[in-house]
CSV table of C-alpha atoms in Angstrom, one decimal:
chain,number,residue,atom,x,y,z
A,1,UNK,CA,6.4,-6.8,-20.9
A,2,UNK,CA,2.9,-7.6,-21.0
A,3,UNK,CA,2.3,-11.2,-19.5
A,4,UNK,CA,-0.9,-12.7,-17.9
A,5,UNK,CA,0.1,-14.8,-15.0
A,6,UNK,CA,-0.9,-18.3,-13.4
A,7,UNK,CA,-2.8,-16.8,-10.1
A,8,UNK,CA,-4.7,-19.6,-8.5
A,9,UNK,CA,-2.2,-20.2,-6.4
A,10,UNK,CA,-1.6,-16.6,-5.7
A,11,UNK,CA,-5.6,-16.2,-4.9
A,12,UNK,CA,-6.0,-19.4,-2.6
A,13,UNK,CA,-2.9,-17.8,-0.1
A,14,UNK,CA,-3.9,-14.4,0.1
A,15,UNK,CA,-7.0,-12.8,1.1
A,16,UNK,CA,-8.4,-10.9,-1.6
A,17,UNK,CA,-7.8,-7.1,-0.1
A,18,UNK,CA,-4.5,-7.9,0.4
A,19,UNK,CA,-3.8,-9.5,-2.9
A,20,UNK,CA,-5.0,-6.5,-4.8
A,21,UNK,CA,-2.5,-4.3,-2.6
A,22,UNK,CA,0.1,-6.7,-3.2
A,23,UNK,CA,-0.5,-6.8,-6.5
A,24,UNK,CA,-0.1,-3.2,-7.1
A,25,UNK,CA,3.1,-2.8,-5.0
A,26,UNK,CA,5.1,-5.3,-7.1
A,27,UNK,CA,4.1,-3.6,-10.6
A,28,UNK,CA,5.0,-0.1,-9.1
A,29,UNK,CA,8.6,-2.0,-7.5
A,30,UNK,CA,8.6,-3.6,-11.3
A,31,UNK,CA,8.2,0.1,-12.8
A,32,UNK,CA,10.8,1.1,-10.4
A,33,UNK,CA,13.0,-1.0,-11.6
A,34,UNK,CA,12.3,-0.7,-15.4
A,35,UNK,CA,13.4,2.7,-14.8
A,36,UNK,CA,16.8,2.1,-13.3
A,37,UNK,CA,17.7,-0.9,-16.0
A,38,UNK,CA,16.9,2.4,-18.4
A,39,UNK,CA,19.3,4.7,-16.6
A,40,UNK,CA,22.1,2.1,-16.8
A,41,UNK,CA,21.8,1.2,-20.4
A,42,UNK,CA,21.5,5.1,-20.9
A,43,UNK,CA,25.2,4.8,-19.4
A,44,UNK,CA,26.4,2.0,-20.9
A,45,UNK,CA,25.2,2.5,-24.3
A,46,UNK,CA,28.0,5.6,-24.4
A,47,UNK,CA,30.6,3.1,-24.3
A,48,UNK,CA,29.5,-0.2,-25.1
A,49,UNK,CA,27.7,-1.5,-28.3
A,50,UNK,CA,23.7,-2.1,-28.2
A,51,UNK,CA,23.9,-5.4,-29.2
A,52,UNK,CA,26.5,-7.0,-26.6
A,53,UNK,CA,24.3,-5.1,-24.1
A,54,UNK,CA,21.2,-6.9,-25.0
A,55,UNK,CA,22.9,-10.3,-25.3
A,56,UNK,CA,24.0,-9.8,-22.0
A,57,UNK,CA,20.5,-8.3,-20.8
A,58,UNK,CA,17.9,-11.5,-22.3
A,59,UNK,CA,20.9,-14.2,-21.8
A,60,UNK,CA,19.8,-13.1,-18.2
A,61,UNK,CA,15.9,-13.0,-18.5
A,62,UNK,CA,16.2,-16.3,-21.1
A,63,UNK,CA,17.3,-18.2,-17.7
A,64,UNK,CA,14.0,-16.3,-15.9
A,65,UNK,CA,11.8,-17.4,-18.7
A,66,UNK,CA,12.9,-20.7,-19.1
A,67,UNK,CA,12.9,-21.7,-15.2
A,68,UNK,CA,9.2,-20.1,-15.0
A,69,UNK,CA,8.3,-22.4,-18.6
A,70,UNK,CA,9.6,-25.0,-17.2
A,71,UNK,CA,8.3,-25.0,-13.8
A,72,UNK,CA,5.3,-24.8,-14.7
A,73,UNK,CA,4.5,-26.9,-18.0
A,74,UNK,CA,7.7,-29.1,-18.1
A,75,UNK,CA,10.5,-29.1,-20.7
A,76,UNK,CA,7.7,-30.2,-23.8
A,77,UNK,CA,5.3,-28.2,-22.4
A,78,UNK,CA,7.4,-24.9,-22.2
A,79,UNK,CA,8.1,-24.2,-26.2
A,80,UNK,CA,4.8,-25.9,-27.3
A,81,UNK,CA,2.8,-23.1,-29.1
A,82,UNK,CA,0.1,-22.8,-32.0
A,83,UNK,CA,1.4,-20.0,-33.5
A,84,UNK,CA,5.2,-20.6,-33.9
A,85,UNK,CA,5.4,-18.0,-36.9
A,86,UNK,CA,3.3,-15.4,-34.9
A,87,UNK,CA,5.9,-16.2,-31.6
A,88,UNK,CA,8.6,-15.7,-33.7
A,89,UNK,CA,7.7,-12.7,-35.0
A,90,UNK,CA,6.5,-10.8,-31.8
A,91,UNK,CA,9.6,-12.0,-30.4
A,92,UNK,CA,11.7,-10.8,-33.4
A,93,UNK,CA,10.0,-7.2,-32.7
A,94,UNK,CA,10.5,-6.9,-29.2
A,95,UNK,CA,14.6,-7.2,-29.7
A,96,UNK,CA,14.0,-4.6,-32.6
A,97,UNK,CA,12.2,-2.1,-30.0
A,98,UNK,CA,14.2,-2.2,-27.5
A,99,UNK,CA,17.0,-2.1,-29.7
A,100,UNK,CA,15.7,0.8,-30.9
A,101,UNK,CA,14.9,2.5,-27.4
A,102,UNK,CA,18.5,1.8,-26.1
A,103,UNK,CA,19.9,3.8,-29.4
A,104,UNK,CA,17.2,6.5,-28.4
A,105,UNK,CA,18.7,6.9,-24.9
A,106,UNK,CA,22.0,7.2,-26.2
A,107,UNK,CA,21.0,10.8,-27.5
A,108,UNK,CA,17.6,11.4,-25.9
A,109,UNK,CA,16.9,12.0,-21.8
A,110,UNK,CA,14.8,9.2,-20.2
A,111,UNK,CA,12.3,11.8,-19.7
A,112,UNK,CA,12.4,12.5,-23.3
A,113,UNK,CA,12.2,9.1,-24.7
A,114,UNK,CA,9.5,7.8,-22.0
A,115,UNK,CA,7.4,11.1,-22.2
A,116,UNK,CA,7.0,10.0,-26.6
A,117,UNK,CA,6.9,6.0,-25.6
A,118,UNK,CA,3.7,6.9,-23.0
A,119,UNK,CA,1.8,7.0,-26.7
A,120,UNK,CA,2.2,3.2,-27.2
A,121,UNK,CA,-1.5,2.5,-26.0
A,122,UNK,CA,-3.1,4.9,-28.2
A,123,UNK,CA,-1.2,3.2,-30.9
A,124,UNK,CA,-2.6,-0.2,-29.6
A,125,UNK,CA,-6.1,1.1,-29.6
A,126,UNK,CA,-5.5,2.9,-33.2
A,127,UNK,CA,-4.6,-0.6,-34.7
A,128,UNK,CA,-6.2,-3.2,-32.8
A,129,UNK,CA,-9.6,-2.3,-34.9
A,130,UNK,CA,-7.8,-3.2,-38.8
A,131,UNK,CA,-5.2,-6.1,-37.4
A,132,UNK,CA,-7.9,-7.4,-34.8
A,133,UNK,CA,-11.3,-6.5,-35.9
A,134,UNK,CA,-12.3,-4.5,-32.6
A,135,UNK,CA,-15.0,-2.1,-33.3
A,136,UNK,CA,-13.5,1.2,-31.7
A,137,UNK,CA,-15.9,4.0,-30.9
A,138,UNK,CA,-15.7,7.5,-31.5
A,139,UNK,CA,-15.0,8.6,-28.0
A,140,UNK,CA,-11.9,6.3,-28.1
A,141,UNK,CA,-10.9,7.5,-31.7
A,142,UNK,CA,-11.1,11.0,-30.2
A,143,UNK,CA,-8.7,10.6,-27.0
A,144,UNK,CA,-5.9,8.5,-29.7
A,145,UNK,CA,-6.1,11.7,-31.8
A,146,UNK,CA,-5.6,14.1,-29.1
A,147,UNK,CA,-3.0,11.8,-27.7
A,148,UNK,CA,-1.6,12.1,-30.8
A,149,UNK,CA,-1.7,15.4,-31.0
A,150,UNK,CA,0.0,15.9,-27.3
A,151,UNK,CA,3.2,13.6,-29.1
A,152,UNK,CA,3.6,16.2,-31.5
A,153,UNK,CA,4.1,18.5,-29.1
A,154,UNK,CA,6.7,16.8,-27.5
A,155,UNK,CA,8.3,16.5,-30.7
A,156,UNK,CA,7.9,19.5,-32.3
A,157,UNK,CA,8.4,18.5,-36.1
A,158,UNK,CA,9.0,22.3,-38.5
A,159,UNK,CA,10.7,23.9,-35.8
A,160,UNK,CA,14.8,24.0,-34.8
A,161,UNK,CA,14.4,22.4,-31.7
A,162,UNK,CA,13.2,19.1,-33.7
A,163,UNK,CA,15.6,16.4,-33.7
A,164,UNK,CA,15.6,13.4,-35.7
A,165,UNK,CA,16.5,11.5,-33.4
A,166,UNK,CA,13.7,12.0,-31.3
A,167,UNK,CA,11.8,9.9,-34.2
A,168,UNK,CA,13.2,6.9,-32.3
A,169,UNK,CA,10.8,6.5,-29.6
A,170,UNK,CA,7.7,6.9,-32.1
A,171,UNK,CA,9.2,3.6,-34.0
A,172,UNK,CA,9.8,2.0,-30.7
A,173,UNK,CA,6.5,2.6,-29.4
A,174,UNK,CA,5.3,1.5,-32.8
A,175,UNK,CA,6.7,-1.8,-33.0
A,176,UNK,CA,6.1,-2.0,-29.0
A,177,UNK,CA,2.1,-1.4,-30.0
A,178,UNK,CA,2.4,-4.0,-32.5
A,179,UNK,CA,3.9,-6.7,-30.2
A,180,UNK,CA,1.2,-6.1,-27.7
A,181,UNK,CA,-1.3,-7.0,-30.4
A,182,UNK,CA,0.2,-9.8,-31.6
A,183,UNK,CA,1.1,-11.0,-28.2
A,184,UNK,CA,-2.6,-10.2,-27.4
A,185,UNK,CA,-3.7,-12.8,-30.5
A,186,UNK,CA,-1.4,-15.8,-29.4
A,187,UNK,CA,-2.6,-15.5,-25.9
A,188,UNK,CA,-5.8,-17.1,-27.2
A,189,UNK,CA,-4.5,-20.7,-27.4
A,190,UNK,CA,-0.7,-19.9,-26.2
A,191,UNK,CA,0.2,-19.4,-22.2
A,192,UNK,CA,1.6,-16.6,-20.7
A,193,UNK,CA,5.2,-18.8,-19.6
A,194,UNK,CA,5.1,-20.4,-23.7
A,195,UNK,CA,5.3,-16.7,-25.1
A,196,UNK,CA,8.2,-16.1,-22.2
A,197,UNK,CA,9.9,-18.6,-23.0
A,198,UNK,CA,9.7,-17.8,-27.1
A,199,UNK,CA,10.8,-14.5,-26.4
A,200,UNK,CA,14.4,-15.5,-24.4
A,201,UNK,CA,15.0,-18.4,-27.2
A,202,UNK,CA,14.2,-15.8,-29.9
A,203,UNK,CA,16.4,-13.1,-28.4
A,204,UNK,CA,19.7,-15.1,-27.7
A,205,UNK,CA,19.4,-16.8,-31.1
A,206,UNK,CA,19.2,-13.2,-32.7
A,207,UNK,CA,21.3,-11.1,-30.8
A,208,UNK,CA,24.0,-13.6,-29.5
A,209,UNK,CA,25.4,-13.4,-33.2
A,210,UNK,CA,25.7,-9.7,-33.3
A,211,UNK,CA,26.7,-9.2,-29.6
A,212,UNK,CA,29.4,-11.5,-30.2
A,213,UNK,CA,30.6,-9.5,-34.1
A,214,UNK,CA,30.3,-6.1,-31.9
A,215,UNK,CA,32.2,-6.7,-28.7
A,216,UNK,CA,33.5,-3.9,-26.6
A,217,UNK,CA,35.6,-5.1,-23.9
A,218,UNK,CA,34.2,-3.9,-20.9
A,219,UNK,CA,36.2,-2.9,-18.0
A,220,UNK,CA,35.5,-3.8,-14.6
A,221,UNK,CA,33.0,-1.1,-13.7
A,222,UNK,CA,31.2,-1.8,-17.0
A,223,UNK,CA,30.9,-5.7,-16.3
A,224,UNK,CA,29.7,-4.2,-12.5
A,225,UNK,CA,27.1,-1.8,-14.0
A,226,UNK,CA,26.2,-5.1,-16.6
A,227,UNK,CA,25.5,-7.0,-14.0
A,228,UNK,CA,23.3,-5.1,-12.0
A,229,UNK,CA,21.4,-4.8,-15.5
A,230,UNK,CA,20.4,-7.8,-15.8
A,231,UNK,CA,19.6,-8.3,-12.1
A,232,UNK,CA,16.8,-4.9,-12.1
A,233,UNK,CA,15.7,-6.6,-16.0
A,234,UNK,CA,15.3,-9.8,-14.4
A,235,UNK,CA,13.9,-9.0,-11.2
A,236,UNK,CA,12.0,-6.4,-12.8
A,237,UNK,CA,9.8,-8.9,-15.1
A,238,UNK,CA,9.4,-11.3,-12.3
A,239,UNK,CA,7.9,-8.8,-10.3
A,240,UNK,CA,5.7,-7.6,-13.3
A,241,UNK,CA,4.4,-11.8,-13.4
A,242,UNK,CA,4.0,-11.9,-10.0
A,243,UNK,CA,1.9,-8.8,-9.5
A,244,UNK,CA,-0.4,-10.1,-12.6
A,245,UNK,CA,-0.3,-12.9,-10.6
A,246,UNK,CA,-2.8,-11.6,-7.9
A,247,UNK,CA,-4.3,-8.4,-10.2
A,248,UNK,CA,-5.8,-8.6,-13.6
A,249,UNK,CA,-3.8,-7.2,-16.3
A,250,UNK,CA,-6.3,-3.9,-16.8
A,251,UNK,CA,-6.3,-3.3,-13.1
A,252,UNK,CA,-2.6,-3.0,-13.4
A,253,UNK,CA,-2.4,-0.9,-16.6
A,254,UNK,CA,-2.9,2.5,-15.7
A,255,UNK,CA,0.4,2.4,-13.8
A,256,UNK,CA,2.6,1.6,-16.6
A,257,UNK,CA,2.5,5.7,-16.4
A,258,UNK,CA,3.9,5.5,-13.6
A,259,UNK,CA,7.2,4.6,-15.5
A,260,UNK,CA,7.7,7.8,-17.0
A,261,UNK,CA,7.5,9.6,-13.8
A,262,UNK,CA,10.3,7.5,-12.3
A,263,UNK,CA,12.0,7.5,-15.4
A,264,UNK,CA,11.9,11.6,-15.2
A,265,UNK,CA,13.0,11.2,-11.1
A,266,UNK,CA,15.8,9.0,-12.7
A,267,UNK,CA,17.5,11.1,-15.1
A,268,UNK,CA,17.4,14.2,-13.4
A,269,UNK,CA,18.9,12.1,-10.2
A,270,UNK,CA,21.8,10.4,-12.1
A,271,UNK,CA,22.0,12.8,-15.1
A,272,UNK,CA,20.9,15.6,-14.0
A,273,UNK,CA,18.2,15.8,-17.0
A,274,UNK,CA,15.1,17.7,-16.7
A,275,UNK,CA,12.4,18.0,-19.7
A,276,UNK,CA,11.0,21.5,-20.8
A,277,UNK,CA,7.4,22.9,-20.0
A,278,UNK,CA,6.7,21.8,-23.6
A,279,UNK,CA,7.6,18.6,-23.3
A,280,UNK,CA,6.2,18.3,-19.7
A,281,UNK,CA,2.3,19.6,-21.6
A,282,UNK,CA,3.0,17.3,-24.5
A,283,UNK,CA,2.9,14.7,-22.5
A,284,UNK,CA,0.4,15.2,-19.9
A,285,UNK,CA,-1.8,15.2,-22.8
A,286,UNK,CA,-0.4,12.1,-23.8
A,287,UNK,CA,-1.1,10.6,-20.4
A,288,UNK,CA,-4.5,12.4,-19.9
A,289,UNK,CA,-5.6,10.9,-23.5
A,290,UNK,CA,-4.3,7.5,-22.6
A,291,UNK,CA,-6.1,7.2,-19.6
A,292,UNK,CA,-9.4,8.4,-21.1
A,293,UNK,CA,-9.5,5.6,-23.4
A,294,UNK,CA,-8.6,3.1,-20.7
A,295,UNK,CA,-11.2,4.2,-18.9
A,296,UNK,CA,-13.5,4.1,-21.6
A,297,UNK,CA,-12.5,1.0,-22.6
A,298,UNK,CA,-13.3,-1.0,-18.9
A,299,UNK,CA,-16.6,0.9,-18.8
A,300,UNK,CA,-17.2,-0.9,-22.4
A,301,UNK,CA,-16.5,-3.9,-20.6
A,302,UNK,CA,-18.3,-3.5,-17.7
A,303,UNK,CA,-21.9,-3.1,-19.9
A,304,UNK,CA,-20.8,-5.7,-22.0
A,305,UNK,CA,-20.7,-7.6,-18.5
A,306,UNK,CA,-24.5,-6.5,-17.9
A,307,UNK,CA,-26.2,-6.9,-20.9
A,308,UNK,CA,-24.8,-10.4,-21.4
A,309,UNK,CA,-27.6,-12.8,-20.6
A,310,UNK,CA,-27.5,-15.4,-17.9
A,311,UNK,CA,-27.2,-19.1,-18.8
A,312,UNK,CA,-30.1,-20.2,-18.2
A,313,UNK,CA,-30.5,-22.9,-15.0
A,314,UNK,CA,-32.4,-26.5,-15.7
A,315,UNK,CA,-35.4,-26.5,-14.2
A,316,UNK,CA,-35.9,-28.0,-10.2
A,317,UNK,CA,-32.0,-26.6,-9.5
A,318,UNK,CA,-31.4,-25.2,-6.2
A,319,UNK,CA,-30.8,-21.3,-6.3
């Protein structure tokens, strides 16, 4: 989950080479985790019903949420927002995709499903131009179209080996691309810890009804493996915080691929899954493409950095 995190504190401890190395170690321990909390609801989901396994999961990372909202900004400060509707509804999509993921990886390989969900920034980039007014520039248009074009090679539509299944990551990387944006809009007036706390009240309110209507009795091992879910999803996002916590966001994000290579060591580890050369050049594509236009985009950033002029200083200061 994308979060921007409180790091003065973070900054006055640590000297600033070690921060950064810091920083990068608990995203790829986050990522490493995210990747295991994937290969046990790929298990569980064989059994158990999504829903009661997502209940479960965010009754778990409500507690993390709320403890970090309230910390920091205090029981009225905590669900306090300018955008209640907007909250609501990026919350609302976030239990939709990952919903949607966990059906995915009842059918799909983590591989499979990760190598199609690696897309989700090209999808970000392809909309934040008509829902957010960025002016996107042909270089970038033409790394999301080959991107694109790398996703349909990993799926394959007009031939046998096309599933429609495998349809499931492209609508959760859809609705996971639109829940960045709107995550990225509120985060103009709204703080990181009021949008994580929004998100665990919004997904225990939803899913708590239907967890409870679907209920599978789990046996001992299943309540073990449970467990153990919502300890690598918990620990998993407050590892994410705290490594935004001493690196900026962009610094961080051309790791996030990082998740679909432990996501590939994973399944072929515990399930003994392994994707196909096409799948493995559809998605280095994906990756190569995604990278390009993060790349592109800091350089962006870094001119806009130079040509912006200095304020100017009153006259008689000291220099």
């Amino acid at each position: 989950m994308p979060v921007e995190g409180d790091s003065a504190h973070a900054q006055a401890v640590v000297p600033r080479g070690e921060r950064r190395g810091l920083g990068l170690a608990l995203c790829v321990l986050a990522l490493m985790l995210f990747a295991c909390q994937d290969a046990i609801t790929r298990y569980l989901v064989q059994d158990l019903s999504v829903p009661q396994i997502l209940t479960i999961r965010f009754i778990g990372f409500a507690a993390l949420a709320f403890g970090l909202a309230f910390a920091r900004r205090g029981i009225r400060g905590a669900l306090a927002t300018r955008h209640p509707v907007l909250q609501i509804g990026r919350s609302a999509l976030l239990v939709g995709e990952i919903a949607i993921f966990s059906l995915g990886l009842r059918s799909l390989g983590l591989a499979d499903m990760h190598a199609v969900f690696a897309a989700f920034p090209l999808i970000v980039t392809a909309l934040a131009g008509p829902l957010l007014g960025e002016h996107i520039g042909w270089r970038r248009w033409i790394g999301v179209i080959v991107g694109f074009c790398g996703a349909l090679v990993i799926l394959r539509p007009g031939f046998e080996v096309f599933r429609p299944e495998a349809l499931l990551p492209v609508i959760a990387a859809l609705m996971w691309a639109i829940y960045n944006i709107i995550t990225r809009k509120v985060s103009a007036n709204d703080s990181s810890e009021t949008s994580l706390a929004w998100t665990g009240l919004v997904a225990v309110i939803t899913l708590t009804p239907f967890g409870i209507a679907n209920w599978i009795a789990p046996d001992a091992g299943q309540w073990t493996w449970l467990i153990v879910l919502v300890i690598t999803s918990t620990a998993g996002h407050f590892f994410l915080i705290m490594a935004l916590g001493y690196v900026q966001a962009a610094a961080l994000q051309p790791f996030n691929y990082l998740l679909l290579v432990f996501a590939t060591i994973v399944g072929f580890l515990v399930f003994g899954e392994l994707p196909d050369a096409i799948t493995i050049a559809g998605a280095a594509i994906v990756v190569a493409s995604g990278l390009f236009v993060i790349w592109r985009e800091r350089a962006l950033a870094a001119d806009d950095a130079i040509e912006r002029p200095l304020p100017r200083r009153p006259k008689g200061s000291a220099g």
